[in-house]
Amino acid sequence: MNENILGIIAGVFTSISMMPQLIKVIREKDVSNISLGMLLILITGLALWVVYGVLKTEWPIILTNALAVTLNTILLIFYFKFK
Amino acid sequence: MNENILGIIAGVFTSISMMPQLIKVIREKDVSNISLGMLLILITGLALWVVYGVLKTEWPIILTNALAVTLNTILLIFYFKFK
């Protein structure tokens, strides 16, 4: 299998994994079991993966981590809204 | 900066991001705001990143995603324990 296709599939999974969590938070308006530390460290790490992808010109890494940064930042906004 | 060092730093952040969440769950014994779908999709995606890393022989990707798979699997076990 082409590695880039595998990378894109892997990245889509890790990126969209926060979608069910985001939907659950928006529906239940409750974030008391969610860790703020987790969100902050995760967003920092995902942003560094984007830089890594840019330096190595690896598009699967750039695109999917940029999407993950976006989704987790939205989750962070809802965290402060519902906390 | 050496790309591999950046990759390791990025990977350590995204891997350990689940640590505060795991500690919170173990302490509070409550997972009602955590999405099972998120955990299952995330673990699948992280495992695929390990395969991607193996195919491209990129150690930062292999090591940090293997750690993340481990941490999230422990979180999944606690999810079923406390649900």
Coordinates of C-alpha atoms in Angstrom, one line a residue:
Chain A
M1 CA 0.0 0.0 0.0
N2 CA 1.2 3.5 -0.8
E3 CA 2.5 5.0 2.4
N4 CA 1.0 8.4 1.8
I5 CA -2.5 6.9 1.5
L6 CA -1.9 5.0 4.7
G7 CA -0.7 8.2 6.4
I8 CA -3.8 10.1 5.2
I9 CA -6.1 7.3 6.5
A10 CA -4.2 7.2 9.9
G11 CA -4.4 11.0 10.1
V12 CA -8.1 11.2 9.2
F13 CA -8.8 8.7 12.1
T14 CA -6.8 10.6 14.7
S15 CA -8.1 13.9 13.5
I16 CA -11.8 13.0 13.4
S17 CA -11.5 11.1 16.7
M18 CA -12.4 14.3 18.5
M19 CA -15.6 14.7 16.5
P20 CA -17.7 12.3 18.7
Q21 CA -16.2 14.0 21.8
L22 CA -17.1 17.4 20.4
I23 CA -20.7 16.4 19.5
K24 CA -21.1 14.8 23.0
V25 CA -19.9 18.1 24.7
I26 CA -22.2 20.3 22.5
R27 CA -25.2 18.0 23.2
E28 CA -24.7 17.5 26.9
K29 CA -23.2 21.0 27.7
D30 CA -21.0 19.3 30.3
V31 CA -17.2 19.1 30.4
S32 CA -16.6 18.2 34.0
N33 CA -14.9 14.9 33.2
I34 CA -12.7 16.4 30.5
S35 CA -9.1 17.4 31.3
L36 CA -8.0 20.9 30.4
G37 CA -4.4 19.8 30.7
M38 CA -5.1 17.1 28.1
L39 CA -6.5 19.6 25.6
L40 CA -3.7 22.1 26.1
I41 CA -0.9 19.6 25.7
L42 CA -2.7 17.9 22.8
I43 CA -3.1 21.1 20.8
T44 CA 0.6 22.0 21.4
G45 CA 1.7 18.6 20.2
L46 CA -0.6 18.6 17.2
A47 CA 0.7 22.1 16.2
L48 CA 4.3 20.8 16.5
W49 CA 3.4 17.9 14.2
V50 CA 2.2 20.4 11.6
V51 CA 5.7 22.1 11.8
Y52 CA 7.3 18.6 11.5
G53 CA 5.2 17.9 8.4
V54 CA 6.1 21.2 6.8
L55 CA 9.9 20.6 7.4
K56 CA 9.7 17.1 5.9
T57 CA 7.1 18.2 3.2
E58 CA 4.8 15.3 4.3
W59 CA 1.3 16.3 3.3
P60 CA -0.6 13.6 5.2
I61 CA 1.0 14.9 8.4
I62 CA 0.4 18.6 7.6
L63 CA -3.2 18.3 6.6
T64 CA -4.5 15.9 9.2
N65 CA -2.8 17.5 12.1
A66 CA -4.0 21.0 11.0
L67 CA -7.5 19.5 11.0
A68 CA -6.9 18.1 14.5
V69 CA -5.7 21.4 15.8
T70 CA -8.8 23.0 14.5
L71 CA -11.2 20.5 16.0
N72 CA -9.4 20.5 19.4
T73 CA -9.4 24.3 19.5
I74 CA -13.2 24.2 19.0
L75 CA -13.4 21.7 21.8
L76 CA -11.3 24.0 24.0
I77 CA -13.6 26.9 23.3
F78 CA -16.6 24.8 24.3
Y79 CA -14.7 23.7 27.4
F80 CA -14.5 27.3 28.6
K81 CA -18.1 28.0 27.5
F82 CA -19.5 25.1 29.5
K83 CA -17.1 24.9 32.4
Chain B
M1 CA 16.4 22.2 14.2
N2 CA 16.8 18.6 13.5
E3 CA 13.5 17.3 12.2
N4 CA 13.6 14.1 14.1
I5 CA 14.1 15.9 17.4
L6 CA 11.1 18.1 16.5
G7 CA 9.1 15.0 15.7
I8 CA 10.0 13.4 19.0
I9 CA 9.0 16.6 20.9
A10 CA 5.7 16.8 19.0
G11 CA 5.1 13.1 19.5
V12 CA 5.8 13.3 23.2
F13 CA 3.3 16.1 23.6
T14 CA 0.5 14.3 21.7
S15 CA 1.3 11.0 23.5
I16 CA 1.4 12.3 27.0
S17 CA -1.6 14.5 26.4
M18 CA -3.8 11.6 27.6
M19 CA -1.9 11.4 30.9
P20 CA -3.9 14.2 32.6
Q21 CA -7.1 12.8 31.3
L22 CA -6.1 9.3 32.5
I23 CA -5.2 10.7 36.0
K24 CA -8.5 12.6 36.2
V25 CA -10.5 9.5 35.3
I26 CA -8.6 7.3 37.8
R27 CA -9.1 9.9 40.6
E28 CA -12.7 10.8 39.9
K29 CA -13.9 7.3 38.8
D30 CA -16.2 9.0 36.4
V31 CA -16.2 8.8 32.6
S32 CA -19.7 10.0 31.8
N33 CA -18.5 13.0 29.7
I34 CA -15.9 11.0 27.8
S35 CA -16.9 9.7 24.3
L36 CA -16.3 5.9 23.7
G37 CA -16.4 6.7 19.9
M38 CA -13.5 9.1 20.4
L39 CA -11.4 6.5 22.1
L40 CA -12.0 3.8 19.6
I41 CA -11.4 6.0 16.5
L42 CA -8.3 7.5 18.2
I43 CA -6.7 4.1 19.0
T44 CA -7.4 2.9 15.5
G45 CA -5.8 6.0 14.0
L46 CA -2.8 5.9 16.3
A47 CA -2.2 2.2 15.5
L48 CA -2.2 3.1 11.8
W49 CA 0.4 5.9 12.4
V50 CA 2.6 3.2 13.9
V51 CA 2.3 1.2 10.7
Y52 CA 3.0 4.4 8.7
G53 CA 6.1 5.0 10.8
V54 CA 7.3 1.4 10.3
L55 CA 6.8 1.7 6.5
K56 CA 8.8 4.9 6.3
T57 CA 11.2 3.9 9.1
E58 CA 10.5 7.1 11.0
W59 CA 11.3 6.4 14.6
P60 CA 9.7 9.5 16.2
I61 CA 6.4 8.5 14.6
I62 CA 6.7 4.8 15.6
L63 CA 7.8 5.4 19.3
T64 CA 5.4 8.2 20.2
N65 CA 2.3 6.7 18.6
A66 CA 3.1 3.3 20.2
L67 CA 3.1 5.1 23.5
A68 CA -0.1 6.9 22.7
V69 CA -1.8 3.6 21.7
T70 CA -0.7 2.2 25.1
L71 CA -2.0 5.2 27.1
N72 CA -5.3 5.3 25.3
T73 CA -5.9 1.6 25.7
I74 CA -5.4 2.0 29.5
L75 CA -7.9 4.8 29.3
L76 CA -10.3 2.5 27.4
I77 CA -10.0 -0.2 30.1
F78 CA -10.8 2.4 32.8
Y79 CA -13.7 3.6 30.7
F80 CA -15.3 0.1 30.8
K81 CA -14.4 -0.3 34.4
F82 CA -16.1 3.0 35.6
K83 CA -18.9 3.2 33.0

